[in-house]
Amino acid sequence: MIEIRGLQKYFGALHVLKGIDLDVEKGEVLSVIGASGSGKSTLLYCINGLEEIQGGQVEVDGQNVHAKGADLNKLRQKLGMVFQQWNSFPHLTVQENVALAPRIVRGLDRKAADEIAERQLAHVGLGDKLRVYPGALSGGQQQRLAIARALAMEPDYMLFDEATSALDPELVGEVLETMRMLAEEGMTMICVTHEMGFARDVSDRVAFFHQGVMEEIGPPSQIFGEAQSPHTRGFLANVR
Amino acid sequence: MFDYNFHWRPVMRDLPDLIEAGLLTLQVASLAMILGILIALGLALIRLNMRGPLNWIATTWVEFARNTPALFQLFFFGFGLGAFGLHLSPYAIVLAGLTFNCAGYLAENFRGGFQAIPETQMRAARSLGMTATQAYLRIVIPQVLRIVYHPVTNQMVWAVLMSSLGMLVGFRELSGETQFFASRTFRIFEYFAVTAVIYYVIVKIILGASRLLASRLFRY
Ligand SMILES: Nc1ncnc2c1ncn2[C@@H]1O[C@H](COP(=O)(O)OP(=O)(O)O)[C@@H](O)[C@H]1O
Ligand SMILES: [Mg+2]
């Protein structure tokens, strides 16, 4: 379970997250929507400790992420992350991209790591691309590679930061399909997204962020049907 | 005007010695490159990530290496340090001078290489639980090495050619040896012509080896 209490985040003088309170239960799929610059990516970075925080706290399975001496490298194994820019490692084959972290972070031997990579790549539909370099893949394939790479750490949570925003429109579907599959398998997910169809159909809850504040959170029927905040309604009117 | 008679016999007699001196040239240049690459990595990382005295030292190093004659840099390690009572062997002078110069040049190449790797690569690696060191060694540096591969090859060629300055500090590498034989026999043109060919062959071998290695290393 992820528990966020009174989270404050500044970049210098810029107040980016203004007291966020949020719980994400095991097995839940939460979509995070909101205008660009509202602090959605920063929220994810605060959850896996890629960013420091200035107030409040974040706990993952009871472990305080920002405590002094917290073992972030260990914690991040629980928290898979997929970025907007898919960030394949271009100098490694598709299989090596996935097998590397299981080997050097989890300490598996080469054979076991390769097997995990094969399994996860088959899972996202890239089973026939093992020896190819990422440069030869489409954006959608590279993003699925990024998902397989995160899954190979056998995480308990997956954080998606606009996983489809940088893709050509015709490639968005295959990545959303993969995310939907994970959700159906029971993965706990926080998905920052601009895909309102996905947010509505796949998530258990949707959170709307506005200028560093979580203005509204609730089931999709509430957010998309009877949003309380005028900001939410305004935002949704514009993206549709 | 054309009354010069070529005499190749003395050169041919000394050819084995010249080739041996060529190997010494290759050795000192290679060592200087290995040390230079390691130091350049350090200089580049310091200039990118640190402030304060270390940054100042690294910047000064790079500035002097790139903006003063290589010969003066060699003289510094010879006569300069000599003036303070520190006398290095000719071999050490050349090795130190070349290393200083190569490190300074390569540091700038490496700095550019590091800047060319998107920061998001580091983030992605860290998000998988890699330590900063693992991320640098496995993800960032291999990509930087590809970017700087050709500049490094060029620098290696340059190090071989620059080592000929060694003859001015009494080092009997290829040029020093040639100078020694030439002045003994007065067959100056013949000796230096043959030596030029030896340099040419060394450089061609380096370039060929580099190309071969590149095709093995970089498959993407
Ligand atoms: N590393 C950073 N340094 C300074 N400001 C940043 C940094 N990252 C994000 N910001 C700023 O923080 C705000 C929130 O950014 P972000 O979390 O990326 O928003 P979103 O993902 O909702 O578009 C923006 O104003 C952005 O410019
Ligand atoms: Mg963002």
Coordinates of C-alpha atoms and ligand atoms in Angstrom, one line a residue:
Chain A
M1 CA 0.0 0.0 0.0
I2 CA 1.2 3.5 -0.8
E3 CA 0.3 6.2 1.8
I4 CA 1.0 9.8 1.1
R5 CA 0.5 12.4 3.8
G6 CA 0.8 16.1 3.5
L7 CA 3.3 15.9 0.7
Q8 CA 5.1 19.2 0.0
K9 CA 7.5 19.6 -2.9
Y10 CA 9.4 22.7 -4.0
F11 CA 11.8 23.3 -6.9
G12 CA 13.6 26.2 -5.4
A13 CA 10.9 28.8 -4.9
L14 CA 8.4 27.0 -7.1
H15 CA 5.8 25.2 -5.0
V16 CA 4.9 22.2 -7.1
L17 CA 3.0 19.9 -4.7
K18 CA 0.9 21.6 -2.0
G19 CA 0.0 19.0 0.6
I20 CA -1.1 15.9 -1.1
D21 CA -2.9 13.2 0.8
L22 CA -3.4 10.0 -1.1
D23 CA -3.7 6.2 -0.4
V24 CA -3.3 3.6 -3.1
E25 CA -4.5 0.1 -2.1
K26 CA -3.0 -3.1 -3.3
G27 CA -4.5 -4.1 -6.6
E28 CA -5.9 -0.7 -7.2
V29 CA -5.6 1.2 -10.6
L30 CA -5.4 4.9 -10.1
S31 CA -5.3 7.3 -13.0
V32 CA -3.9 10.8 -12.5
I33 CA -5.1 13.5 -14.8
G34 CA -4.6 17.2 -15.0
A35 CA -3.0 20.0 -17.0
S36 CA 0.6 20.0 -17.9
G37 CA 2.7 21.5 -15.1
S38 CA 0.2 20.5 -12.4
G39 CA 2.8 18.2 -10.7
K40 CA 1.7 14.8 -11.8
S41 CA 5.2 13.6 -12.9
T42 CA 6.7 15.1 -9.7
L43 CA 4.3 13.1 -7.6
L44 CA 5.5 9.8 -9.2
Y45 CA 9.2 10.8 -8.7
C46 CA 8.4 11.5 -5.0
I47 CA 6.9 8.1 -4.6
N48 CA 10.0 6.2 -5.8
G49 CA 12.5 8.6 -4.3
L50 CA 13.9 10.1 -7.5
E51 CA 13.0 13.4 -6.0
E52 CA 13.4 14.6 -2.4
I53 CA 10.5 16.2 -0.6
Q54 CA 10.2 19.2 1.6
G55 CA 7.4 18.2 3.8
G56 CA 5.0 15.4 4.7
Q57 CA 5.8 11.8 4.0
V58 CA 5.4 8.9 1.6
E59 CA 5.2 5.3 2.8
V60 CA 5.4 2.2 0.6
D61 CA 4.3 -0.9 2.5
G62 CA 5.0 0.9 5.7
Q63 CA 8.5 2.0 4.7
N64 CA 9.2 5.7 4.8
V65 CA 10.7 6.5 1.3
H66 CA 12.3 9.8 2.4
A67 CA 13.7 8.7 5.8
K68 CA 17.4 9.1 6.2
G69 CA 19.1 5.9 5.3
A70 CA 16.1 4.4 3.5
D71 CA 17.4 1.8 1.0
L72 CA 16.0 3.4 -2.1
N73 CA 17.6 0.9 -4.5
K74 CA 15.8 -1.9 -2.7
L75 CA 12.6 0.1 -2.6
R76 CA 12.7 0.9 -6.3
Q77 CA 12.6 -2.8 -7.1
K78 CA 9.1 -2.8 -5.8
L79 CA 8.1 0.2 -7.8
G80 CA 8.4 -0.3 -11.6
M81 CA 8.4 3.0 -13.5
V82 CA 7.7 3.7 -17.2
F83 CA 8.5 7.1 -18.6
Q84 CA 7.1 9.2 -21.3
Q85 CA 10.3 9.1 -23.3
W86 CA 10.6 5.3 -23.3
N87 CA 14.3 5.3 -22.4
S88 CA 15.4 2.1 -23.9
F89 CA 19.2 1.5 -23.4
P90 CA 20.3 1.8 -27.0
H91 CA 23.6 -0.1 -26.6
L92 CA 21.9 -3.2 -25.3
T93 CA 19.8 -5.7 -27.1
V94 CA 16.1 -5.9 -26.2
Q95 CA 16.8 -9.0 -24.1
E96 CA 19.8 -7.4 -22.4
N97 CA 17.7 -4.3 -21.7
V98 CA 15.4 -6.4 -19.6
A99 CA 17.9 -8.9 -18.2
L100 CA 20.4 -6.3 -16.9
A101 CA 18.7 -5.1 -13.8
P102 CA 17.6 -8.5 -12.6
R103 CA 21.2 -9.6 -12.9
I104 CA 23.0 -6.7 -11.3
V105 CA 20.3 -5.4 -9.0
R106 CA 18.6 -8.6 -7.9
G107 CA 21.7 -10.7 -8.2
L108 CA 20.3 -13.4 -10.5
D109 CA 22.6 -15.4 -12.6
R110 CA 22.7 -14.8 -16.3
K111 CA 20.6 -17.8 -17.2
A112 CA 17.8 -16.9 -14.8
A113 CA 17.9 -13.3 -15.8
D114 CA 17.7 -14.2 -19.5
E115 CA 14.7 -16.4 -18.8
I116 CA 12.9 -13.7 -16.9
A117 CA 13.6 -11.3 -19.8
E118 CA 12.3 -13.8 -22.3
R119 CA 9.1 -14.4 -20.3
Q120 CA 8.4 -10.7 -19.8
L121 CA 9.1 -9.8 -23.4
A122 CA 6.8 -12.6 -24.6
H123 CA 4.2 -11.2 -22.2
V124 CA 4.2 -7.8 -23.8
G125 CA 4.4 -9.3 -27.3
L126 CA 8.1 -8.8 -28.1
G127 CA 9.1 -12.5 -27.9
D128 CA 10.5 -12.4 -31.4
K129 CA 12.7 -9.3 -30.8
L130 CA 15.2 -10.6 -28.2
R131 CA 18.4 -10.1 -30.2
V132 CA 17.3 -6.8 -31.8
Y133 CA 18.6 -3.4 -30.7
P134 CA 16.0 -0.9 -29.6
G135 CA 16.9 1.4 -32.4
A136 CA 15.2 -1.0 -34.8
L137 CA 11.9 -0.9 -32.8
S138 CA 8.9 1.4 -33.2
G139 CA 8.0 3.8 -30.4
G140 CA 5.2 1.5 -29.3
Q141 CA 7.5 -1.5 -29.2
Q142 CA 10.1 0.5 -27.3
Q143 CA 7.5 1.5 -24.7
R144 CA 6.4 -2.1 -24.4
L145 CA 10.1 -3.0 -23.9
A146 CA 10.2 -0.4 -21.1
I147 CA 7.2 -2.1 -19.5
A148 CA 8.8 -5.5 -19.7
R149 CA 12.0 -4.1 -18.3
A150 CA 10.2 -2.8 -15.3
L151 CA 8.2 -6.0 -14.8
A152 CA 11.4 -8.1 -14.8
M153 CA 12.1 -6.7 -11.4
E154 CA 8.8 -8.3 -10.3
P155 CA 7.5 -5.1 -8.8
D156 CA 4.5 -4.8 -6.6
Y157 CA 3.5 -1.4 -8.1
M158 CA 3.8 0.2 -11.5
L159 CA 4.1 3.9 -12.0
F160 CA 3.3 5.1 -15.5
D161 CA 4.2 8.7 -16.5
E162 CA 2.3 9.5 -19.7
A163 CA 3.4 6.3 -21.2
T164 CA 1.6 7.0 -24.5
S165 CA 2.1 10.8 -24.8
A166 CA 5.2 10.7 -27.0
L167 CA 3.9 8.0 -29.3
D168 CA 2.5 8.4 -32.8
P169 CA -1.3 8.1 -32.6
E170 CA -1.4 4.7 -34.3
L171 CA 1.0 3.2 -31.8
V172 CA -0.9 4.4 -28.7
G173 CA -3.3 1.4 -28.8
E174 CA -0.8 -1.4 -28.4
V175 CA 0.7 0.3 -25.3
L176 CA -2.7 0.9 -23.7
E177 CA -3.6 -2.7 -24.4
T178 CA -0.5 -3.8 -22.5
M179 CA -1.4 -1.6 -19.6
R180 CA -4.9 -2.8 -19.6
M181 CA -3.7 -6.4 -19.5
L182 CA -1.5 -5.6 -16.4
A183 CA -4.5 -4.0 -14.7
E184 CA -6.6 -7.2 -15.4
E185 CA -3.8 -9.3 -13.9
G186 CA -4.2 -7.4 -10.7
M187 CA -1.1 -5.1 -10.8
T188 CA -1.3 -2.1 -8.5
M189 CA -0.9 0.9 -10.9
I190 CA -0.6 4.7 -10.8
C191 CA -1.1 6.0 -14.3
V192 CA -0.5 9.6 -15.2
T193 CA -2.3 9.8 -18.4
H194 CA -4.1 12.0 -21.0
E195 CA -6.0 9.0 -22.3
M196 CA -9.4 9.7 -20.9
G197 CA -10.8 6.5 -22.4
F198 CA -8.3 4.5 -20.5
A199 CA -8.8 6.4 -17.3
R200 CA -12.5 5.9 -17.5
D201 CA -12.5 2.2 -18.5
V202 CA -9.6 0.8 -16.6
S203 CA -9.1 2.7 -13.4
D204 CA -10.8 2.1 -10.1
R205 CA -10.3 5.8 -9.2
V206 CA -9.3 8.9 -11.0
A207 CA -7.4 11.8 -9.4
F208 CA -7.5 15.3 -10.9
F209 CA -4.5 17.6 -10.2
H210 CA -4.6 21.3 -10.5
Q211 CA -1.6 23.6 -9.8
G212 CA -0.1 21.3 -7.3
V213 CA -3.3 20.4 -5.5
M214 CA -5.3 17.2 -5.8
E215 CA -8.6 18.8 -6.4
E216 CA -10.7 15.8 -6.7
I217 CA -10.5 12.0 -6.5
G218 CA -13.2 9.4 -7.0
P219 CA -14.4 6.6 -9.2
P220 CA -14.5 7.4 -12.9
S221 CA -18.2 7.7 -12.9
Q222 CA -17.9 10.6 -10.5
I223 CA -15.0 12.4 -12.2
F224 CA -16.4 12.0 -15.7
G225 CA -20.0 12.2 -14.8
E226 CA -20.5 14.6 -11.9
A227 CA -17.2 16.3 -11.1
Q228 CA -17.5 18.6 -8.1
S229 CA -14.7 21.0 -9.0
P230 CA -15.2 23.6 -11.7
H231 CA -11.5 23.1 -12.5
T232 CA -12.1 19.4 -13.2
R233 CA -15.1 20.2 -15.4
G234 CA -13.1 22.8 -17.3
F235 CA -10.2 20.5 -17.8
L236 CA -12.4 17.7 -19.1
A237 CA -14.3 20.0 -21.3
N238 CA -11.1 20.9 -23.0
V239 CA -9.5 17.5 -23.5
R240 CA -12.6 16.0 -25.0
Chain B
M1 CA 71.9 21.1 -57.9
F2 CA 71.2 17.4 -58.1
D3 CA 74.5 16.0 -57.0
Y4 CA 73.3 14.2 -53.8
N5 CA 74.0 10.5 -53.8
F6 CA 71.6 8.4 -51.8
H7 CA 73.1 5.8 -49.5
W8 CA 70.5 3.5 -48.1
R9 CA 72.9 0.8 -46.8
P10 CA 73.4 2.4 -43.3
V11 CA 69.7 2.9 -42.8
M12 CA 69.0 -0.7 -43.8
R13 CA 71.7 -1.9 -41.4
D14 CA 70.0 0.1 -38.5
L15 CA 66.5 -0.8 -39.6
P16 CA 66.0 -3.4 -36.8
D17 CA 67.0 -0.8 -34.2
L18 CA 64.6 1.7 -35.8
I19 CA 61.7 -0.7 -35.7
E20 CA 62.5 -1.5 -32.1
A21 CA 62.4 2.3 -31.4
G22 CA 59.1 2.4 -33.3
L23 CA 57.8 -0.2 -30.8
L24 CA 59.0 2.0 -27.9
T25 CA 57.1 4.9 -29.5
L26 CA 54.0 2.8 -29.7
Q27 CA 54.4 1.7 -26.1
V28 CA 54.8 5.2 -24.7
A29 CA 51.9 6.5 -26.7
S30 CA 49.6 3.6 -25.7
L31 CA 50.5 4.0 -22.0
A32 CA 49.9 7.8 -22.3
M33 CA 46.5 7.0 -23.9
I34 CA 45.4 4.5 -21.2
L35 CA 46.4 6.9 -18.4
G36 CA 45.0 9.8 -20.4
I37 CA 41.6 8.2 -20.9
L38 CA 41.2 7.4 -17.2
I39 CA 42.2 10.9 -16.1
A40 CA 40.0 12.4 -18.8
L41 CA 37.0 10.5 -17.5
G42 CA 37.8 12.0 -14.1
L43 CA 38.3 15.5 -15.4
A44 CA 35.1 15.4 -17.4
L45 CA 33.0 14.1 -14.5
I46 CA 34.6 16.7 -12.1
R47 CA 33.9 19.5 -14.6
L48 CA 30.3 18.4 -15.0
N49 CA 29.4 17.6 -11.4
M50 CA 31.6 19.5 -9.0
R51 CA 32.3 23.0 -7.9
G52 CA 35.3 24.4 -6.0
P53 CA 39.0 23.7 -6.1
L54 CA 38.7 20.4 -7.9
N55 CA 36.7 22.0 -10.7
W56 CA 39.2 24.8 -10.9
I57 CA 42.1 22.3 -11.2
A58 CA 40.4 20.3 -13.9
T59 CA 39.5 23.4 -15.9
T60 CA 43.0 24.7 -15.7
W61 CA 44.4 21.4 -16.7
V62 CA 42.2 21.3 -19.8
E63 CA 42.9 24.9 -20.7
F64 CA 46.7 24.5 -20.6
A65 CA 46.7 21.1 -22.4
R66 CA 44.6 22.5 -25.2
N67 CA 46.0 26.0 -25.6
T68 CA 49.7 25.7 -25.2
P69 CA 52.2 24.0 -27.5
A70 CA 52.6 20.3 -26.7
L71 CA 56.4 20.9 -26.8
F72 CA 56.1 23.3 -23.9
Q73 CA 54.1 20.8 -21.9
L74 CA 56.9 18.3 -22.4
F75 CA 59.5 20.8 -21.5
F76 CA 57.6 21.6 -18.3
F77 CA 58.0 18.0 -17.2
G78 CA 61.6 18.0 -18.2
F79 CA 63.2 21.4 -17.6
G80 CA 60.4 22.9 -15.6
L81 CA 60.4 20.2 -12.9
G82 CA 64.2 20.0 -13.3
A83 CA 64.5 23.6 -12.1
F84 CA 62.8 22.5 -8.9
G85 CA 65.3 19.6 -8.5
L86 CA 62.9 16.9 -9.7
H87 CA 64.7 15.1 -12.5
L88 CA 62.6 12.6 -14.5
S89 CA 64.0 10.1 -16.9
P90 CA 63.4 11.0 -20.6
Y91 CA 60.9 8.2 -20.8
A92 CA 59.0 9.6 -17.8
I93 CA 59.1 13.1 -19.2
V94 CA 57.5 12.0 -22.5
L95 CA 55.0 9.8 -20.8
A96 CA 54.0 12.6 -18.4
G97 CA 53.8 15.2 -21.1
L98 CA 51.7 13.1 -23.5
T99 CA 49.4 11.9 -20.7
F100 CA 48.9 15.5 -19.6
N101 CA 48.1 16.6 -23.2
C102 CA 45.9 13.6 -24.1
A103 CA 43.9 13.8 -20.8
G104 CA 43.2 17.5 -21.4
Y105 CA 42.0 17.0 -25.0
L106 CA 40.0 13.9 -24.2
A107 CA 38.4 15.5 -21.2
E108 CA 36.6 17.9 -23.5
N109 CA 35.5 15.1 -25.8
F110 CA 34.2 13.1 -22.8
R111 CA 32.4 16.1 -21.4
G112 CA 30.6 16.5 -24.7
G113 CA 29.9 12.8 -24.7
F114 CA 28.3 12.8 -21.2
Q115 CA 26.2 15.8 -22.1
A116 CA 24.9 14.0 -25.2
I117 CA 23.4 11.2 -23.1
P118 CA 19.8 12.3 -22.0
E119 CA 19.4 12.6 -18.3
T120 CA 16.4 10.4 -18.6
Q121 CA 18.7 7.4 -19.2
M122 CA 20.1 7.9 -15.7
R123 CA 16.6 8.2 -14.3
A124 CA 15.5 5.0 -16.0
A125 CA 18.5 3.1 -14.7
R126 CA 18.0 4.4 -11.1
S127 CA 14.2 3.6 -11.3
L128 CA 15.2 0.0 -11.8
G129 CA 17.1 0.0 -8.6
M130 CA 20.6 0.5 -10.0
T131 CA 23.1 2.4 -7.8
A132 CA 24.5 5.6 -9.3
T133 CA 27.8 3.7 -9.9
Q134 CA 26.0 0.8 -11.7
A135 CA 24.1 3.3 -13.8
Y136 CA 27.2 5.1 -14.8
L137 CA 29.2 1.9 -15.6
R138 CA 26.5 0.0 -17.4
I139 CA 24.4 2.6 -19.0
V140 CA 26.1 6.0 -19.4
I141 CA 29.7 5.3 -19.9
P142 CA 29.3 2.6 -22.6
Q143 CA 27.2 5.1 -24.6
V144 CA 29.8 7.8 -24.0
L145 CA 32.6 5.5 -25.2
R146 CA 30.8 5.1 -28.5
I147 CA 30.4 8.8 -29.0
V148 CA 34.0 9.5 -28.2
Y149 CA 35.4 6.5 -30.0
H150 CA 36.6 8.3 -33.1
P151 CA 38.0 11.3 -31.2
V152 CA 39.9 8.8 -29.0
T153 CA 41.3 7.0 -32.1
N154 CA 42.4 10.4 -33.5
Q155 CA 44.1 11.2 -30.2
M156 CA 45.9 7.9 -30.3
V157 CA 47.3 8.8 -33.7
W158 CA 48.2 12.2 -32.4
A159 CA 50.0 10.7 -29.4
V160 CA 52.2 8.6 -31.6
L161 CA 53.1 11.5 -33.8
M162 CA 53.5 13.9 -30.8
S163 CA 55.9 11.5 -29.1
S164 CA 58.5 12.4 -31.7
L165 CA 59.0 15.6 -29.6
G166 CA 60.7 13.1 -27.2
M167 CA 63.9 13.6 -29.2
L168 CA 64.1 17.1 -27.9
V169 CA 64.4 15.9 -24.3
G170 CA 66.8 13.1 -25.1
F171 CA 64.4 10.2 -25.4
R172 CA 65.5 7.6 -27.9
E173 CA 62.1 6.7 -29.3
L174 CA 61.7 6.5 -33.0
S175 CA 62.6 10.1 -33.8
G176 CA 65.3 10.3 -31.2
E177 CA 66.9 7.1 -32.4
T178 CA 66.7 8.3 -36.0
Q179 CA 68.3 11.6 -35.1
F180 CA 71.1 9.7 -33.3
F181 CA 71.9 7.4 -36.2
A182 CA 71.5 10.2 -38.8
S183 CA 73.9 12.5 -37.1
R184 CA 76.4 9.7 -36.8
T185 CA 76.3 8.8 -40.5
F186 CA 75.2 12.2 -41.9
R187 CA 72.6 10.3 -44.0
I188 CA 69.9 12.6 -42.6
F189 CA 67.4 12.4 -45.4
E190 CA 67.6 8.6 -45.8
Y191 CA 67.1 8.0 -42.1
F192 CA 64.1 10.4 -41.8
A193 CA 62.5 9.1 -45.0
V194 CA 62.6 5.5 -43.6
T195 CA 61.4 6.7 -40.3
A196 CA 58.5 8.5 -41.9
V197 CA 57.4 5.3 -43.5
I198 CA 57.6 3.5 -40.1
Y199 CA 55.4 6.2 -38.6
Y200 CA 53.0 5.8 -41.5
V201 CA 52.8 2.1 -41.0
I202 CA 52.2 2.4 -37.2
V203 CA 49.4 4.9 -37.8
K204 CA 47.8 2.7 -40.4
I205 CA 47.9 -0.3 -38.1
I206 CA 46.3 1.8 -35.3
L207 CA 43.5 2.9 -37.6
G208 CA 42.9 -0.6 -39.0
A209 CA 42.8 -2.1 -35.5
S210 CA 40.5 0.7 -34.4
R211 CA 38.1 0.0 -37.2
L212 CA 38.1 -3.7 -36.5
L213 CA 37.5 -3.2 -32.8
A214 CA 34.6 -0.7 -33.6
S215 CA 32.8 -3.3 -35.7
R216 CA 33.0 -5.8 -32.8
L217 CA 32.1 -3.3 -30.1
F218 CA 29.3 -1.3 -31.7
R219 CA 26.5 -3.4 -33.1
Y220 CA 23.8 -0.9 -32.6
Ligands
LIG1 N1 13.7 19.3 -12.1 C1 13.0 20.4 -12.1 N2 13.5 21.6 -11.7 C2 12.7 22.7 -11.7 N3 11.4 22.7 -11.9 C3 10.8 21.5 -12.3 C4 11.6 20.3 -12.4 N4 10.7 19.3 -12.7 C5 9.5 19.9 -12.8 N5 9.5 21.2 -12.6 C6 8.4 22.1 -12.6 O1 7.4 21.6 -11.7 C7 6.1 21.8 -12.1 C8 5.4 20.5 -12.2 O2 6.0 19.7 -13.2 P1 5.6 18.2 -13.5 O3 5.5 17.4 -12.3 O4 6.5 17.7 -14.6 O5 4.1 18.5 -14.1 P2 3.2 17.5 -15.0 O6 3.9 16.2 -15.0 O7 1.9 17.5 -14.3 O8 3.2 18.1 -16.4 C9 6.3 22.5 -13.5 O9 6.1 23.9 -13.3 C10 7.7 22.2 -13.9 O10 8.2 23.2 -14.7
MG2 MG 4.6 15.1 -16.7

